[in-house]
XYZ file of C-alpha atoms in Angstrom:
575
model
C 49.951 54.322 35.837
C 50.295 52.358 39.027
C 51.094 48.755 39.414
C 48.094 47.172 40.877
C 44.959 49.066 41.650
C 44.436 52.485 40.233
C 42.493 53.363 37.149
C 45.275 53.483 34.636
C 47.289 50.600 35.819
C 48.975 48.880 32.931
C 51.102 46.719 35.162
C 49.251 44.226 37.271
C 50.558 41.933 39.935
C 49.268 38.437 40.084
C 48.266 37.856 43.711
C 50.915 35.544 45.039
C 51.761 33.583 48.156
C 54.233 34.266 50.918
C 57.267 32.720 49.269
C 57.482 34.326 45.848
C 57.956 37.734 44.309
C 55.052 39.191 42.396
C 54.946 38.879 38.638
C 54.383 41.974 36.615
C 54.042 42.805 32.972
C 56.294 45.535 31.605
C 54.943 49.061 31.563
C 55.247 51.146 28.439
C 55.064 54.614 26.988
C 51.882 56.551 26.449
C 52.035 57.156 22.720
C 49.146 55.781 20.701
C 49.928 52.597 18.785
C 46.528 51.184 17.853
C 46.328 48.233 15.546
C 45.487 48.940 11.947
C 42.036 47.374 12.189
C 40.286 49.611 9.709
C 37.452 50.214 12.191
C 35.364 53.315 12.146
C 34.756 55.287 15.325
C 31.957 53.860 17.413
C 32.455 50.274 16.250
C 34.429 47.672 18.180
C 33.707 44.778 15.852
C 37.031 45.211 14.036
C 35.562 43.355 11.095
C 34.612 40.381 13.283
C 31.253 38.961 14.279
C 29.127 40.456 17.007
C 30.292 37.691 19.360
C 33.959 38.758 19.323
C 35.169 40.731 22.335
C 38.266 42.916 22.012
C 40.121 43.493 25.279
C 43.106 45.521 26.446
C 44.831 44.262 29.600
C 47.445 47.018 29.789
C 50.051 45.127 27.755
C 52.517 47.757 26.554
C 54.483 46.775 23.481
C 54.264 43.559 21.495
C 53.437 40.249 23.122
C 56.171 37.618 23.263
C 54.532 34.235 22.878
C 54.476 32.110 26.029
C 51.413 30.383 27.440
C 53.245 28.622 30.257
C 51.188 29.701 33.299
C 54.120 28.976 35.618
C 56.664 31.046 33.709
C 57.519 34.623 34.735
C 56.963 35.671 31.122
C 53.558 34.083 30.506
C 51.141 36.381 28.677
C 47.773 34.827 29.491
C 45.656 31.738 29.724
C 45.200 31.309 33.467
C 41.493 30.830 33.996
C 40.575 30.951 30.321
C 42.774 28.100 29.045
C 44.023 26.530 32.290
C 41.628 26.157 35.207
C 41.984 25.823 38.974
C 39.770 23.524 40.997
C 37.404 26.272 42.158
C 36.762 29.997 41.709
C 36.414 32.284 44.738
C 34.904 35.752 44.323
C 37.047 37.964 46.521
C 34.649 40.924 46.161
C 31.993 39.140 48.246
C 32.381 38.946 52.004
C 30.619 35.579 52.167
C 32.123 34.034 49.030
C 31.959 30.264 48.698
C 34.170 28.285 46.300
C 32.472 27.889 42.920
C 33.049 24.460 41.336
C 35.328 24.276 38.296
C 37.547 21.196 37.960
C 36.574 20.405 41.532
C 32.942 19.899 42.490
C 33.051 19.390 46.262
C 35.573 20.189 48.990
C 35.710 19.678 52.749
C 38.119 19.688 55.680
C 38.496 16.966 58.253
C 37.750 17.841 61.877
C 41.222 19.073 62.792
C 41.960 20.999 59.587
C 44.845 18.827 58.422
C 43.193 17.120 55.446
C 41.348 18.856 52.614
C 39.359 16.428 50.444
C 38.305 17.364 46.906
C 35.923 15.644 44.523
C 36.874 16.171 40.885
C 34.662 16.822 37.897
C 33.830 13.823 35.762
C 33.753 14.112 31.991
C 36.131 17.079 31.632
C 38.686 16.743 28.853
C 41.863 18.497 27.817
C 41.640 20.530 24.636
C 43.630 17.839 22.804
C 40.892 15.315 23.618
C 42.628 13.484 26.460
C 40.555 12.933 29.637
C 41.147 15.026 32.746
C 41.895 12.779 35.748
C 43.032 12.846 39.347
C 46.525 12.000 38.067
C 46.721 15.458 36.479
C 45.858 17.108 39.792
C 48.408 15.113 41.756
C 51.031 15.782 39.085
C 50.413 19.552 39.194
C 50.708 19.956 42.962
C 53.696 17.626 43.152
C 55.304 19.726 40.399
C 55.012 22.761 42.689
C 56.561 20.871 45.593
C 59.430 19.756 43.364
C 60.031 23.214 41.870
C 60.203 25.864 44.578
C 60.772 28.601 42.027
C 57.243 28.274 40.614
C 55.467 27.552 43.916
C 53.995 31.046 44.250
C 51.330 30.088 46.786
C 53.856 28.382 49.043
C 51.951 25.098 48.882
C 53.641 22.833 51.422
C 51.172 20.002 51.922
C 51.114 16.497 50.514
C 48.813 15.569 47.637
C 47.437 12.057 47.062
C 45.044 10.343 44.687
C 42.200 8.480 46.366
C 40.625 7.301 43.123
C 39.981 8.715 39.651
C 37.721 11.495 40.956
C 39.026 12.185 44.466
C 42.236 13.690 45.847
C 43.386 14.782 49.289
C 45.737 17.507 50.486
C 47.375 16.835 53.853
C 49.407 18.945 56.284
C 51.074 17.975 59.571
C 49.223 20.806 61.363
C 45.912 22.619 60.777
C 46.200 24.648 57.580
C 42.834 26.308 57.054
C 44.288 29.443 55.464
C 46.009 27.302 52.819
C 42.633 26.122 51.536
C 41.689 29.070 49.297
C 45.086 29.058 47.579
C 45.030 25.303 47.041
C 41.483 25.420 45.710
C 41.513 28.569 43.605
C 45.030 29.883 42.889
C 46.724 26.918 41.225
C 45.935 25.969 37.630
C 45.944 22.296 36.716
C 48.132 21.169 33.810
C 48.013 17.909 31.802
C 50.490 15.310 32.990
C 50.748 13.685 29.559
C 52.279 16.908 28.188
C 53.892 18.516 31.211
C 55.898 15.462 32.257
C 58.285 16.599 29.521
C 58.124 20.325 30.342
C 60.489 22.408 32.454
C 57.748 24.435 34.186
C 60.042 27.295 35.183
C 61.875 27.767 31.897
C 60.036 26.336 28.913
C 58.095 28.555 26.522
C 54.751 27.050 25.464
C 53.355 28.191 22.147
C 50.462 25.717 21.911
C 48.696 25.543 25.288
C 46.486 22.570 26.172
C 43.975 23.180 28.942
C 40.504 22.287 30.189
C 39.203 25.865 30.052
C 36.429 27.548 28.127
C 38.832 28.930 25.506
C 41.612 27.672 23.241
C 44.331 29.621 21.457
C 43.472 30.141 17.794
C 45.876 32.831 16.598
C 48.956 34.629 17.901
C 50.733 37.717 16.643
C 52.879 40.172 18.537
C 50.215 42.871 18.299
C 47.344 40.628 19.411
C 46.336 37.070 20.157
C 42.918 35.473 19.830
C 41.173 32.814 21.881
C 38.230 30.817 20.505
C 35.435 29.306 22.545
C 36.199 25.668 23.339
C 33.393 23.587 21.775
C 34.228 20.661 24.088
C 34.254 22.685 27.307
C 32.667 20.766 30.176
C 30.473 23.783 30.974
C 29.400 24.282 27.378
C 31.034 26.654 24.916
C 30.711 30.280 26.106
C 28.526 32.653 24.088
C 31.431 35.040 23.503
C 32.870 33.124 20.572
C 36.210 34.929 20.320
C 38.322 37.078 22.624
C 41.076 39.178 21.090
C 43.698 40.646 23.431
C 45.455 43.712 22.015
C 48.883 45.100 22.786
C 48.779 48.917 22.869
C 51.144 51.393 24.471
C 49.698 52.518 27.773
C 46.979 54.616 29.380
C 46.474 57.095 26.588
C 46.249 54.371 23.962
C 43.553 52.592 25.946
C 41.562 55.785 26.415
C 41.851 56.620 22.726
C 40.697 53.121 21.803
C 37.557 53.542 23.905
C 36.903 56.888 22.207
C 37.374 55.240 18.802
C 35.202 52.264 19.728
C 37.947 49.766 18.835
C 37.990 47.843 22.116
C 35.201 46.408 24.238
C 36.845 46.097 27.639
C 39.745 47.676 29.457
C 40.610 48.399 33.069
C 42.163 51.840 33.132
C 41.423 55.552 33.112
C 39.641 57.624 30.538
C 38.890 61.327 30.883
C 35.721 62.270 32.793
C 35.167 58.677 33.842
C 32.109 59.519 35.922
C 30.274 60.464 32.721
C 31.461 57.595 30.541
C 28.001 56.598 29.304
C 27.105 60.183 28.489
C 30.344 60.728 26.584
C 30.405 57.280 24.967
C 26.842 55.897 24.831
C 27.989 52.381 23.933
C 30.086 52.127 27.092
C 29.737 52.189 30.844
C 31.979 51.599 33.833
C 32.140 49.242 36.759
C 34.545 49.367 39.666
C 35.322 47.992 43.081
C 37.717 49.368 45.680
C 39.913 46.396 46.394
C 43.618 47.201 46.768
C 45.256 49.553 49.224
C 47.386 52.362 47.802
C 50.350 53.049 50.058
C 53.552 54.951 50.481
C 55.662 51.956 51.380
C 58.720 52.745 53.470
C 62.011 50.998 53.775
C 61.150 50.934 57.441
C 63.528 48.623 59.268
C 66.783 50.270 60.328
C 67.922 46.991 61.870
C 67.928 45.474 58.383
C 69.834 48.402 56.891
C 67.136 50.913 55.909
C 68.339 54.503 56.072
C 66.535 57.825 56.099
C 63.942 59.763 58.105
C 61.222 57.277 57.092
C 62.704 54.673 59.448
C 61.153 56.711 62.299
C 57.560 55.501 62.891
C 56.618 59.034 63.956
C 57.538 60.300 60.493
C 55.363 57.679 58.836
C 52.454 58.454 61.162
C 52.876 62.184 60.584
C 52.804 61.701 56.813
C 49.610 59.667 57.232
C 48.043 62.579 59.118
C 49.240 65.189 56.630
C 47.315 63.774 53.644
C 44.100 65.461 52.517
C 42.456 62.420 50.927
C 39.427 64.288 49.625
C 41.631 66.632 47.618
C 43.940 63.791 46.578
C 41.040 61.701 45.292
C 39.755 64.576 43.183
C 43.085 65.629 41.695
C 44.722 62.253 41.081
C 42.001 59.617 40.900
C 38.880 61.248 39.408
C 37.076 60.597 42.715
C 37.211 56.856 42.076
C 39.262 55.906 45.157
C 37.653 54.888 48.439
C 38.363 55.174 52.143
C 41.146 53.163 53.724
C 41.551 51.745 57.204
C 44.880 52.089 59.045
C 44.466 48.366 59.773
C 44.528 47.659 56.004
C 41.344 45.596 56.306
C 38.884 46.505 53.548
C 35.969 48.482 54.938
C 33.696 47.006 52.258
C 34.088 43.265 52.861
C 36.324 42.926 55.933
C 34.951 45.606 58.267
C 33.936 43.053 60.885
C 37.617 42.208 61.434
C 38.724 45.777 62.190
C 40.006 45.791 65.743
C 38.196 47.734 68.450
C 41.675 48.556 69.771
C 42.553 50.699 66.745
C 41.527 54.343 66.348
C 40.687 55.823 63.968
C 39.018 52.955 62.139
C 39.210 54.886 58.861
C 41.904 57.303 57.699
C 40.855 60.983 58.005
C 39.391 62.483 54.834
C 41.136 65.827 55.415
C 44.637 66.757 56.516
C 45.459 67.033 60.204
C 48.724 69.025 60.373
C 48.301 69.571 64.104
C 48.478 65.840 64.792
C 51.420 65.545 62.415
C 53.242 68.288 64.321
C 52.494 66.679 67.675
C 53.832 63.316 66.531
C 57.012 64.780 65.081
C 57.804 67.054 67.989
C 57.241 64.236 70.493
C 59.840 62.250 68.542
C 62.391 65.077 68.750
C 61.878 66.748 65.374
C 62.130 70.556 65.409
C 60.674 72.860 62.789
C 63.303 74.952 61.041
C 63.049 78.554 59.778
C 62.036 77.225 56.357
C 59.026 75.488 57.904
C 60.504 71.986 57.449
C 61.292 69.804 60.438
C 64.803 68.555 61.168
C 66.468 66.312 63.733
C 70.144 65.863 64.589
C 71.060 67.940 61.566
C 68.930 65.807 59.225
C 66.191 67.577 57.321
C 62.834 65.832 57.106
C 63.044 65.345 53.361
C 61.600 62.214 51.747
C 61.849 60.841 48.217
C 58.999 58.768 46.800
C 59.920 56.353 44.007
C 57.464 56.084 41.092
C 57.521 54.605 37.609
C 57.855 57.013 34.706
C 54.530 57.242 32.915
C 52.350 56.324 35.891
C 50.572 59.634 35.539
C 47.966 59.171 38.254
C 50.568 58.180 40.835
C 52.827 61.049 39.762
C 49.936 63.460 40.249
C 49.268 61.838 43.620
C 52.847 62.448 44.751
C 52.737 66.062 43.607
C 49.533 66.557 45.577
C 50.881 64.812 48.673
C 54.069 66.901 48.455
C 52.072 70.129 48.737
C 50.015 68.728 51.602
C 53.058 67.410 53.447
C 54.878 70.724 53.131
C 52.055 72.358 55.065
C 52.835 69.877 57.844
C 56.587 70.551 57.752
C 57.586 67.533 55.678
C 59.455 67.880 52.388
C 58.484 65.339 49.722
C 59.703 64.894 46.158
C 59.256 62.274 43.440
C 61.948 60.202 41.770
C 60.867 58.667 38.473
C 62.510 55.601 36.966
C 61.751 52.694 34.681
C 59.609 49.866 35.955
C 62.616 47.547 36.169
C 64.645 50.096 38.156
C 61.705 50.867 40.446
C 61.119 47.185 41.140
C 64.796 46.512 41.786
C 64.982 49.398 44.263
C 61.955 48.222 46.212
C 62.989 44.622 46.574
C 66.608 45.450 47.415
C 65.669 48.188 49.888
C 67.341 50.972 47.912
C 64.619 53.569 48.543
C 63.009 55.735 51.200
C 59.370 55.604 50.089
C 57.711 54.011 47.051
C 54.133 54.453 45.910
C 52.421 51.183 45.093
C 49.406 49.086 46.034
C 48.973 46.116 48.296
C 46.624 43.426 47.082
C 44.193 40.852 48.337
C 44.579 37.112 48.548
C 42.458 34.307 47.118
C 39.569 34.897 49.519
C 37.976 37.951 51.191
C 40.089 37.595 54.342
C 42.680 40.166 55.523
C 44.935 37.334 56.671
C 46.369 37.040 53.176
C 47.410 40.681 52.838
C 49.067 40.521 56.254
C 50.884 37.306 55.341
C 52.091 38.747 52.025
C 53.346 42.121 53.261
C 53.930 41.958 57.034
C 55.526 38.576 57.693
C 59.023 39.323 58.979
C 60.264 35.981 57.702
C 59.444 37.025 54.164
C 62.017 39.788 53.853
C 65.788 40.254 53.871
C 68.506 42.789 54.762
C 68.914 45.823 52.519
C 70.932 44.943 49.445
C 69.424 41.477 49.238
C 66.170 40.867 47.435
C 63.322 40.115 49.787
C 62.214 36.495 49.354
C 58.589 37.492 49.641
C 56.434 40.562 49.111
C 57.422 42.271 52.376
C 59.445 44.974 50.652
C 59.128 47.404 53.583
C 61.263 44.949 55.582
C 58.791 45.148 58.448
C 59.430 42.634 61.212
C 57.515 42.005 64.429
C 57.688 38.607 66.181
C 54.206 39.112 67.649
C 52.767 39.584 64.144
C 54.596 36.492 62.876
C 53.210 34.447 65.764
C 49.689 35.725 65.129
C 49.955 34.756 61.455
C 51.032 31.255 62.449
C 48.066 30.946 64.798
C 45.622 32.174 62.155
C 46.787 29.415 59.811
C 45.527 26.843 62.281
C 42.161 28.382 63.164
C 38.990 27.347 61.322
C 37.068 30.185 59.646
C 34.126 29.753 62.007
C 36.294 30.524 65.056
C 35.672 34.253 64.713
C 36.606 35.045 68.307
C 39.919 33.222 68.086
C 40.720 34.811 64.738
C 39.797 38.278 65.969
C 42.221 37.994 68.868
C 45.015 37.477 66.344
C 43.765 40.272 64.101
C 43.862 42.577 67.131
C 47.572 41.844 67.536
C 48.368 42.307 63.858
C 46.242 45.384 63.278
C 47.565 47.197 66.336
C 51.097 46.747 65.014
C 50.100 47.625 61.444
C 48.326 50.826 62.483
C 50.934 52.078 64.954
C 54.111 51.195 63.060
C 52.777 51.946 59.548
C 55.560 50.448 57.423
C 53.138 51.033 54.540
C 51.563 54.480 54.984
C 47.868 54.160 54.014
C 46.826 56.508 51.204
C 43.432 55.350 49.862
C 41.808 52.175 48.582
C 42.167 52.134 44.827
C 39.178 51.371 42.659
C 39.900 49.161 39.695
C 37.582 50.823 37.211
C 36.770 49.003 33.992
C 35.197 50.476 30.891
C 33.098 48.022 28.892
C 30.830 47.841 25.883
C 27.234 47.566 27.094
C 25.797 47.971 23.601
C 27.512 44.819 22.388
C 27.485 42.584 25.492
C 25.242 42.077 28.509
C 26.030 40.413 31.832
C 28.840 42.633 33.132
C 29.468 42.419 36.915
C 27.871 45.740 37.815
C 27.090 47.008 41.303
C 24.777 44.611 43.076
C 25.803 41.778 40.767
C 29.536 41.625 41.296
C 29.940 37.926 40.714
C 33.632 38.549 39.953
C 36.288 41.217 40.386
C 35.720 43.465 37.334
C 39.265 43.812 36.019
C 40.301 42.472 32.624
C 43.809 41.688 33.888
C 42.615 39.605 36.856
C 42.905 36.206 35.199
C 40.417 34.032 37.060
C 37.838 36.803 37.402
C 38.097 37.646 33.706
C 37.412 34.004 32.876
C 34.203 34.052 34.917
C 33.115 37.290 33.271
C 33.784 36.093 29.731
C 31.872 32.870 30.441
C 28.920 34.921 31.723
C 28.634 37.610 29.027
C 26.037 37.355 26.285
C 26.585 39.120 22.947
C 23.731 41.345 21.845
C 22.453 41.360 18.281
C 24.798 43.088 15.862
C 23.763 46.656 15.166
């Protein structure tokens, strides 16, 4: 089960900024460890009322209590308990910030000051009033604690009055806006002034959100609707988050009717409603699956994958139609070599890049041409070699990520037909992560992810900024684990930060620079765009974000999106 986008992912990265490593929950085994709920098949009530929703986020093994949203070991609460200022729906190309603790926002003329009007009448769940002081305290806390400043917030925050704050930068900072508005949860100063935000474990969270913690056990924790919520208590009265043991446990729970919502694979997903009449699926292709290479020989990467021709040849060797069928139940979508999403970011795809979309079928002839032009010679065994080095590549994958393991097996057969030898190396999640961020790998299968708004700038800034990496042997200080570095790309990213969103021509000129480098150098070899497919109980709840009404990203593990979904759902009458 992959780490960020595929059906079956039990480990989910929280989209982060350019200065911090991603957070991930631990992956687990696949043996079934359902709670002893006493439920009969076909019922997800678990003895509770019809307004209780039971969810599985992919947590493998027992929860360890910690509701500190700025701790690496937090287990939940962002969005549901703690709120940001606004919510931005990254599945919509024209998404506008939706008011939460903020009600209005605007930039000054030169993009150096972002002004926010705060919601009046909101209270913390302990009854204390929410004020501008809490907002200033939260952002100053990030500035004072670099280790928790995942978005890389580097502005200045100031209180204007009780309901207005400003964020100021020395230069235009338009691209910082979505993170400032929608990625940072506000915490109460009257409690957090005595908290070490990076280290302290919080067992009794106090937030402004629609839910409050009511019960915690290692096997599950329960949130109750907040009766004092500024938006009114949500109709889903309780949300219970279960800890299971992985993909198979989640699939079995759907079959047994013991959970209402999970994001992960079940057999024959295309016929979910036929197989399980109380359930249906919803998905959106959002995160790019890649074979990420340790690509930069100048920073110490070693192996055939440091040759761009090898990476391009592997890209051409993949039969994506076959791969989609065998590994992803035909749920994956096309991918652009530019890494811009073809669904919501197609208008940014550079006219200078061809092809615009990765080929659906293998092209071994192009692979051969690329390799031979780079000096690789096919040996008697059909595998290319150069300077005595065989073109053999190892792809790192986490043990138990069955869909990704199947994907590698499929790609290996396809690559062999193009003269490239590929094999998988399985390891624990901790080992796999350590290898990637220290550069101790040739290729690793994973997914890139989107930022706080439907803009490809954020993906490029996370994964392609040469200043956000480090030499092999040293952990990258950002998410650029391929160790890609191109001064022209870095300069284009800096320029994009300063350009207003409405300057489409100016922004496109910078995207042309970035996308040309991304598509020709391919430090992350594009595989397909992974669909995050959720399975949910339509007999018990209405209002799911189905096609045509995707008001949020439909993944239970995507904190802020899940909060919007749970606030929107309406329980149906108990059967």
